[in-house]
mmCIF file of C-alpha atoms and ligand atoms in Angstrom:
data_model
loop_
_atom_site.group_PDB
_atom_site.id
_atom_site.type_symbol
_atom_site.label_atom_id
_atom_site.label_comp_id
_atom_site.label_asym_id
_atom_site.label_seq_id
_atom_site.Cartn_x
_atom_site.Cartn_y
_atom_site.Cartn_z
ATOM 1 C CA UNK M 1 0.000 0.000 0.000
ATOM 2 C CA UNK M 2 1.151 3.532 -0.577
ATOM 3 C CA UNK M 3 0.756 6.449 1.727
ATOM 4 C CA UNK M 4 -1.550 8.395 -0.592
ATOM 5 C CA UNK M 5 -4.319 5.932 0.196
ATOM 6 C CA UNK M 6 -4.423 7.132 3.795
ATOM 7 C CA UNK M 7 -4.676 10.846 3.559
ATOM 8 C CA UNK M 8 -3.948 12.809 5.638
ATOM 9 C CA UNK M 9 -1.150 11.101 7.511
ATOM 10 C CA UNK M 10 -0.486 12.291 11.052
ATOM 11 C CA UNK M 11 2.818 11.847 12.904
ATOM 12 C CA UNK M 12 2.037 13.419 16.237
ATOM 13 C CA UNK M 13 5.418 12.743 17.869
ATOM 14 C CA UNK M 14 8.636 12.927 15.894
ATOM 15 C CA UNK M 15 12.067 14.357 16.739
ATOM 16 C CA UNK M 16 12.756 16.063 13.409
ATOM 17 C CA UNK M 17 15.754 17.913 14.852
ATOM 18 C CA UNK M 18 17.539 14.635 15.588
ATOM 19 C CA UNK M 19 17.816 13.603 11.919
ATOM 20 C CA UNK M 20 21.122 14.327 10.152
ATOM 21 C CA UNK M 21 19.536 17.153 8.102
ATOM 22 C CA UNK M 22 16.884 18.893 10.184
ATOM 23 C CA UNK M 23 15.779 21.352 7.490
ATOM 24 C CA UNK M 24 15.443 18.580 4.927
ATOM 25 C CA UNK M 25 13.438 16.437 7.390
ATOM 26 C CA UNK M 26 10.992 19.333 7.796
ATOM 27 C CA UNK M 27 10.860 19.954 4.045
ATOM 28 C CA UNK M 28 10.098 16.297 3.413
ATOM 29 C CA UNK M 29 7.057 16.372 5.744
ATOM 30 C CA UNK M 30 5.813 19.370 3.806
ATOM 31 C CA UNK M 31 6.370 17.743 0.389
ATOM 32 C CA UNK M 32 4.757 14.496 1.488
ATOM 33 C CA UNK M 33 1.874 16.243 3.254
ATOM 34 C CA UNK M 34 2.402 14.495 6.601
ATOM 35 C CA UNK M 35 1.071 16.551 9.519
ATOM 36 C CA UNK M 36 4.031 16.272 11.890
ATOM 37 C CA UNK M 37 4.406 17.473 15.440
ATOM 38 C CA UNK M 38 8.119 18.161 15.843
ATOM 39 C CA UNK M 39 8.810 17.579 19.518
ATOM 40 C CA UNK M 40 11.850 18.992 21.280
ATOM 41 C CA UNK M 41 13.802 17.586 24.208
ATOM 42 C CA UNK M 42 15.047 20.951 25.483
ATOM 43 C CA UNK M 43 13.570 24.434 25.165
ATOM 44 C CA UNK M 44 16.880 25.608 23.674
ATOM 45 C CA UNK M 45 15.999 23.567 20.570
ATOM 46 C CA UNK M 46 12.550 25.097 20.151
ATOM 47 C CA UNK M 47 13.313 28.437 18.400
ATOM 48 C CA UNK M 48 15.048 26.746 15.434
ATOM 49 C CA UNK M 49 12.260 24.129 15.213
ATOM 50 C CA UNK M 50 9.706 26.916 15.296
ATOM 51 C CA UNK M 51 11.525 28.896 12.621
ATOM 52 C CA UNK M 52 11.512 25.920 10.235
ATOM 53 C CA UNK M 53 7.944 24.876 11.070
ATOM 54 C CA UNK M 54 6.510 28.367 10.714
ATOM 55 C CA UNK M 55 7.253 28.301 6.986
ATOM 56 C CA UNK M 56 5.217 25.090 6.484
ATOM 57 C CA UNK M 57 1.573 24.061 6.371
ATOM 58 C CA UNK M 58 2.111 20.619 7.860
ATOM 59 C CA UNK M 59 4.760 20.879 10.569
ATOM 60 C CA UNK M 60 4.303 22.329 14.051
ATOM 61 C CA UNK M 61 6.965 22.681 16.737
ATOM 62 C CA UNK M 62 6.289 21.573 20.317
ATOM 63 C CA UNK M 63 8.115 23.080 23.284
ATOM 64 C CA UNK M 64 9.642 20.356 25.421
ATOM 65 C CA UNK M 65 11.838 19.468 28.352
ATOM 66 C CA UNK M 66 12.320 15.710 28.223
ATOM 67 C CA UNK M 67 12.124 13.888 31.578
ATOM 68 C CA UNK M 68 15.279 11.967 30.682
ATOM 69 C CA UNK M 69 17.154 15.289 30.531
ATOM 70 C CA UNK M 70 15.738 16.829 33.698
ATOM 71 C CA UNK M 71 18.694 15.694 35.833
ATOM 72 C CA UNK M 72 21.085 17.911 33.827
ATOM 73 C CA UNK M 73 18.705 20.475 32.368
ATOM 74 C CA UNK M 74 15.963 20.939 34.938
ATOM 75 C CA UNK M 75 16.999 24.599 35.264
ATOM 76 C CA UNK M 76 15.905 25.146 31.647
ATOM 77 C CA UNK M 77 12.319 25.159 32.916
ATOM 78 C CA UNK M 78 12.816 28.941 33.205
ATOM 79 C CA UNK M 79 13.444 29.221 29.453
ATOM 80 C CA UNK M 80 10.583 26.781 28.801
ATOM 81 C CA UNK M 81 8.221 29.047 30.764
ATOM 82 C CA UNK M 82 9.436 32.117 28.900
ATOM 83 C CA UNK M 83 8.771 30.532 25.479
ATOM 84 C CA UNK M 84 5.406 28.966 26.371
ATOM 85 C CA UNK M 85 3.200 31.907 25.253
ATOM 86 C CA UNK M 86 4.624 31.518 21.721
ATOM 87 C CA UNK M 87 3.374 27.978 21.107
ATOM 88 C CA UNK M 88 0.185 25.950 21.233
ATOM 89 C CA UNK M 89 2.049 22.618 21.338
ATOM 90 C CA UNK M 90 4.067 21.302 24.283
ATOM 91 C CA UNK M 91 6.358 18.266 24.381
ATOM 92 C CA UNK M 92 8.165 16.137 24.933
ATOM 93 C CA UNK M 93 7.391 16.383 28.625
ATOM 94 C CA UNK M 94 6.364 13.871 31.295
ATOM 95 C CA UNK M 95 7.925 11.351 33.660
ATOM 96 C CA UNK M 96 10.382 8.455 33.300
ATOM 97 C CA UNK M 97 10.794 6.084 36.242
ATOM 98 C CA UNK M 98 12.999 3.655 34.329
ATOM 99 C CA UNK M 99 16.202 2.544 36.107
ATOM 100 C CA UNK M 100 18.466 5.018 34.284
ATOM 101 C CA UNK M 101 16.367 8.034 35.234
ATOM 102 C CA UNK M 102 14.829 7.126 38.556
ATOM 103 C CA UNK M 103 17.405 9.164 40.496
ATOM 104 C CA UNK M 104 15.924 12.364 39.071
ATOM 105 C CA UNK M 105 12.321 11.272 39.595
ATOM 106 C CA UNK M 106 11.528 13.783 42.365
ATOM 107 C CA UNK M 107 12.933 16.618 40.261
ATOM 108 C CA UNK M 108 11.030 15.296 37.219
ATOM 109 C CA UNK M 109 7.798 15.511 39.211
ATOM 110 C CA UNK M 110 8.542 19.125 40.179
ATOM 111 C CA UNK M 111 9.240 20.076 36.564
ATOM 112 C CA UNK M 112 6.201 18.211 35.221
ATOM 113 C CA UNK M 113 3.944 19.840 37.838
ATOM 114 C CA UNK M 114 5.234 23.213 36.718
ATOM 115 C CA UNK M 115 4.639 22.321 33.053
ATOM 116 C CA UNK M 116 1.064 21.200 33.743
ATOM 117 C CA UNK M 117 0.288 24.183 35.954
ATOM 118 C CA UNK M 118 1.621 26.651 33.375
ATOM 119 C CA UNK M 119 -0.372 24.947 30.598
ATOM 120 C CA UNK M 120 -3.524 25.006 32.741
ATOM 121 C CA UNK M 121 -3.078 28.741 33.342
ATOM 122 C CA UNK M 122 -2.757 29.336 29.587
ATOM 123 C CA UNK M 123 -5.703 26.986 28.868
ATOM 124 C CA UNK M 124 -4.907 26.618 25.164
ATOM 125 C CA UNK M 125 -2.187 23.951 24.996
ATOM 126 C CA UNK M 126 -1.926 20.479 23.500
ATOM 127 C CA UNK M 127 0.759 18.317 25.143
ATOM 128 C CA UNK M 128 2.570 15.159 24.068
ATOM 129 C CA UNK M 129 3.461 13.296 27.259
ATOM 130 C CA UNK M 130 5.985 10.537 28.064
ATOM 131 C CA UNK M 131 5.037 8.138 30.887
ATOM 132 C CA UNK M 132 7.589 5.314 31.029
ATOM 133 C CA UNK M 133 6.987 3.183 34.151
ATOM 134 C CA UNK M 134 4.943 6.069 35.528
ATOM 135 C CA UNK M 135 1.506 5.744 33.958
ATOM 136 C CA UNK M 136 -0.441 6.033 37.215
ATOM 137 C CA UNK M 137 1.403 9.047 38.541
ATOM 138 C CA UNK M 138 1.227 10.812 35.177
ATOM 139 C CA UNK M 139 -2.569 10.383 35.213
ATOM 140 C CA UNK M 140 -2.717 11.506 38.861
ATOM 141 C CA UNK M 141 -0.824 14.672 37.958
ATOM 142 C CA UNK M 142 -2.936 15.415 34.869
ATOM 143 C CA UNK M 143 -6.052 15.047 37.008
ATOM 144 C CA UNK M 144 -4.648 17.351 39.668
ATOM 145 C CA UNK M 145 -2.988 20.037 37.555
ATOM 146 C CA UNK M 146 -4.454 19.924 34.027
ATOM 147 C CA UNK M 147 -8.057 18.702 34.098
ATOM 148 C CA UNK M 148 -9.895 18.514 30.738
ATOM 149 C CA UNK M 149 -11.252 22.049 30.395
ATOM 150 C CA UNK M 150 -7.769 23.540 30.814
ATOM 151 C CA UNK M 151 -5.952 21.703 28.002
ATOM 152 C CA UNK M 152 -5.493 18.410 26.188
ATOM 153 C CA UNK M 153 -2.917 15.669 26.705
ATOM 154 C CA UNK M 154 -1.822 13.157 24.086
ATOM 155 C CA UNK M 155 -0.239 10.197 25.853
ATOM 156 C CA UNK M 156 2.720 9.093 23.747
ATOM 157 C CA UNK M 157 3.676 5.366 23.707
ATOM 158 C CA UNK M 158 1.265 4.730 26.597
ATOM 159 C CA UNK M 159 1.605 1.290 28.201
ATOM 160 C CA UNK M 160 -0.968 1.579 30.991
ATOM 161 C CA UNK M 161 -3.555 -1.027 31.892
ATOM 162 C CA UNK M 162 -7.069 -1.186 30.429
ATOM 163 C CA UNK M 163 -8.352 0.535 33.603
ATOM 164 C CA UNK M 164 -5.760 3.297 33.180
ATOM 165 C CA UNK M 165 -6.810 3.738 29.556
ATOM 166 C CA UNK M 166 -10.414 4.258 30.691
ATOM 167 C CA UNK M 167 -9.234 6.721 33.316
ATOM 168 C CA UNK M 168 -7.177 8.607 30.715
ATOM 169 C CA UNK M 169 -10.194 8.769 28.401
ATOM 170 C CA UNK M 170 -12.228 10.278 31.261
ATOM 171 C CA UNK M 171 -9.459 12.877 31.639
ATOM 172 C CA UNK M 172 -9.902 13.841 27.985
ATOM 173 C CA UNK M 173 -6.604 12.274 26.885
ATOM 174 C CA UNK M 174 -5.726 11.025 23.423
ATOM 175 C CA UNK M 175 -3.168 8.313 22.625
ATOM 176 C CA UNK M 176 -0.507 8.483 19.933
ATOM 177 C CA UNK M 177 0.268 4.984 18.719
ATOM 178 C CA UNK M 178 3.304 3.817 16.733
ATOM 179 C CA UNK M 179 3.924 0.704 14.669
ATOM 180 C CA UNK M 180 6.268 -0.852 17.244
ATOM 181 C CA UNK M 181 3.552 -0.698 19.887
ATOM 182 C CA UNK M 182 1.221 -2.565 17.564
ATOM 183 C CA UNK M 183 3.591 -5.298 16.450
ATOM 184 C CA UNK M 184 5.716 -6.077 19.505
ATOM 185 C CA UNK M 185 3.227 -7.679 21.858
ATOM 186 C CA UNK M 186 0.024 -8.448 20.066
ATOM 187 C CA UNK M 187 -1.910 -9.989 22.897
ATOM 188 C CA UNK M 188 -1.154 -7.139 25.276
ATOM 189 C CA UNK M 189 -2.117 -4.628 22.594
ATOM 190 C CA UNK M 190 -5.459 -6.332 22.019
ATOM 191 C CA UNK M 191 -6.102 -6.322 25.776
ATOM 192 C CA UNK M 192 -5.595 -2.596 26.049
ATOM 193 C CA UNK M 193 -7.003 -1.296 22.846
ATOM 194 C CA UNK M 194 -7.371 2.454 22.759
ATOM 195 C CA UNK M 195 -10.819 3.748 21.742
ATOM 196 C CA UNK M 196 -10.441 4.695 18.099
ATOM 197 C CA UNK M 197 -12.008 8.117 18.616
ATOM 198 C CA UNK M 198 -9.053 9.067 20.830
ATOM 199 C CA UNK M 199 -6.246 7.680 18.699
ATOM 200 C CA UNK M 200 -3.544 9.549 16.791
ATOM 201 C CA UNK M 201 -0.504 8.013 15.119
ATOM 202 C CA UNK M 202 3.201 8.699 15.648
ATOM 203 C CA UNK M 203 6.610 7.374 14.655
ATOM 204 C CA UNK M 204 8.746 8.658 17.569
ATOM 205 C CA UNK M 205 11.411 8.842 14.871
ATOM 206 C CA UNK M 206 14.323 8.549 14.754
ATOM 207 C CA UNK M 207 14.027 6.278 17.838
ATOM 208 C CA UNK M 208 11.979 3.618 16.042
ATOM 209 C CA UNK M 209 13.021 1.721 12.930
ATOM 210 C CA UNK M 210 11.297 0.940 9.664
ATOM 211 C CA UNK M 211 12.868 -1.448 7.154
ATOM 212 C CA UNK M 212 16.135 -1.441 9.109
ATOM 213 C CA UNK M 213 16.613 2.363 9.160
ATOM 214 C CA UNK M 214 15.333 5.151 11.428
ATOM 215 C CA UNK M 215 11.611 5.745 10.840
ATOM 216 C CA UNK M 216 10.550 8.910 9.050
ATOM 217 C CA UNK M 217 7.164 10.618 9.366
ATOM 218 C CA UNK M 218 5.900 9.136 6.080
ATOM 219 C CA UNK M 219 6.410 5.676 7.632
ATOM 220 C CA UNK M 220 3.531 6.421 9.994
ATOM 221 C CA UNK M 221 1.252 4.651 7.498
ATOM 222 C CA UNK M 222 2.501 1.412 9.085
ATOM 223 C CA UNK M 223 0.847 2.435 12.355
ATOM 224 C CA UNK M 224 -2.327 3.167 10.399
ATOM 225 C CA UNK M 225 -2.209 -0.319 8.892
ATOM 226 C CA UNK M 226 -1.558 -1.870 12.308
ATOM 227 C CA UNK M 227 -4.587 -0.075 13.741
ATOM 228 C CA UNK M 228 -6.663 -1.118 10.746
ATOM 229 C CA UNK M 229 -5.887 -4.789 11.300
ATOM 230 C CA UNK M 230 -6.416 -4.465 15.069
ATOM 231 C CA UNK M 231 -9.865 -2.938 14.529
ATOM 232 C CA UNK M 232 -10.856 -4.901 11.433
ATOM 233 C CA UNK M 233 -11.191 -1.766 9.317
ATOM 234 C CA UNK M 234 -9.639 -0.586 6.075
ATOM 235 C CA UNK M 235 -6.482 1.500 6.320
ATOM 236 C CA UNK M 236 -8.068 4.371 4.394
ATOM 237 C CA UNK M 237 -10.969 4.441 6.853
ATOM 238 C CA UNK M 238 -8.588 4.475 9.834
ATOM 239 C CA UNK M 239 -6.539 7.222 8.169
ATOM 240 C CA UNK M 240 -9.676 9.325 7.729
ATOM 241 C CA UNK M 241 -10.662 8.795 11.362
ATOM 242 C CA UNK M 242 -7.233 9.826 12.620
ATOM 243 C CA UNK M 243 -7.392 12.984 10.534
ATOM 244 C CA UNK M 244 -10.813 13.678 12.035
ATOM 245 C CA UNK M 245 -9.488 12.996 15.557
ATOM 246 C CA UNK M 246 -6.724 15.543 15.039
ATOM 247 C CA UNK M 247 -9.272 18.117 13.934
ATOM 248 C CA UNK M 248 -11.467 17.365 16.965
ATOM 249 C CA UNK M 249 -8.479 17.642 19.310
ATOM 250 C CA UNK M 250 -7.495 21.002 17.840
ATOM 251 C CA UNK M 251 -11.093 22.253 18.143
ATOM 252 C CA UNK M 252 -11.242 21.185 21.799
ATOM 253 C CA UNK M 253 -8.448 23.611 22.652
ATOM 254 C CA UNK M 254 -9.438 26.830 20.939
HETATM 255 MN MN1 MN I 301 10.033 10.838 21.892
#
C-alpha cells in the first residue's frame, strides 16, 4: 500500500531535529503532506524548530523538556516558561521512572507539575506526554494540575492497563500509537485497545526503525495499517478517522 491511500497522515510525535539534516526532514514532511508534530527535548531547541515549522503548512513545533534530561537540564524550565506563550504545542514532557532516570524522579515531578500548571493557566495547549513506568502518577498529575477544560494531553507510547486507559479517556486524553507498539506484543495490545475516537498516530522517529533504518514521518502509514488490522477496518478508513481525531483535538483547545 502507498501512503496516498491514507490521507492525511499524522505523525504526532517525531524528533525532526535529531535527523542528520533537520531542514530537509521538515521539508520532506511538507512535500509528502504528513502533519508532523516536531517535539523537542530541550527548550533551547525550540526556536530553530519553530523557525523551520513556521514556513510550512504541515509541521508544528512543540516546546519540550524531556524527563530523561531533567537531571542535567531541569533549570531550563525557566526558558521553557518564557517561550510557552509563543506555542500551542508542548512536548516532549512527562515522567520516566525507568532505572536510568529514577534518580531524578523527584525533580522530574517538580518540573512536570510546573509544566502542567503553566499549561492550565494558559488553557490553550496540546501536550505530548511521556510516561515510562509512571503511567499512574502521570494520570494523577494530569487530574490534579491539568483537568480537561484547561488543556489536552496526548499520551505518547502509553503502556498503561485497560483501567488506566479508561481513566485517561475520562481525563480527555488522546493516545498516539506507533507501529512498534502494535507489532511487539500483540496480545497485550489487544487487551488494552485504545478507543479509536481518541487515537492519533506517531513514529517517535528517529528512535523507532522501519525497514532497518530510522523511521521517518511518512512511515507512519505502518501504524495506520496496524490499527486497521487491530480494529478490522480498512487502512483508508482508519486514516480518515485519525485525521478527524486531530481536527477534533485542535477544536477542543481553541
Ligand atoms: Mn520521543
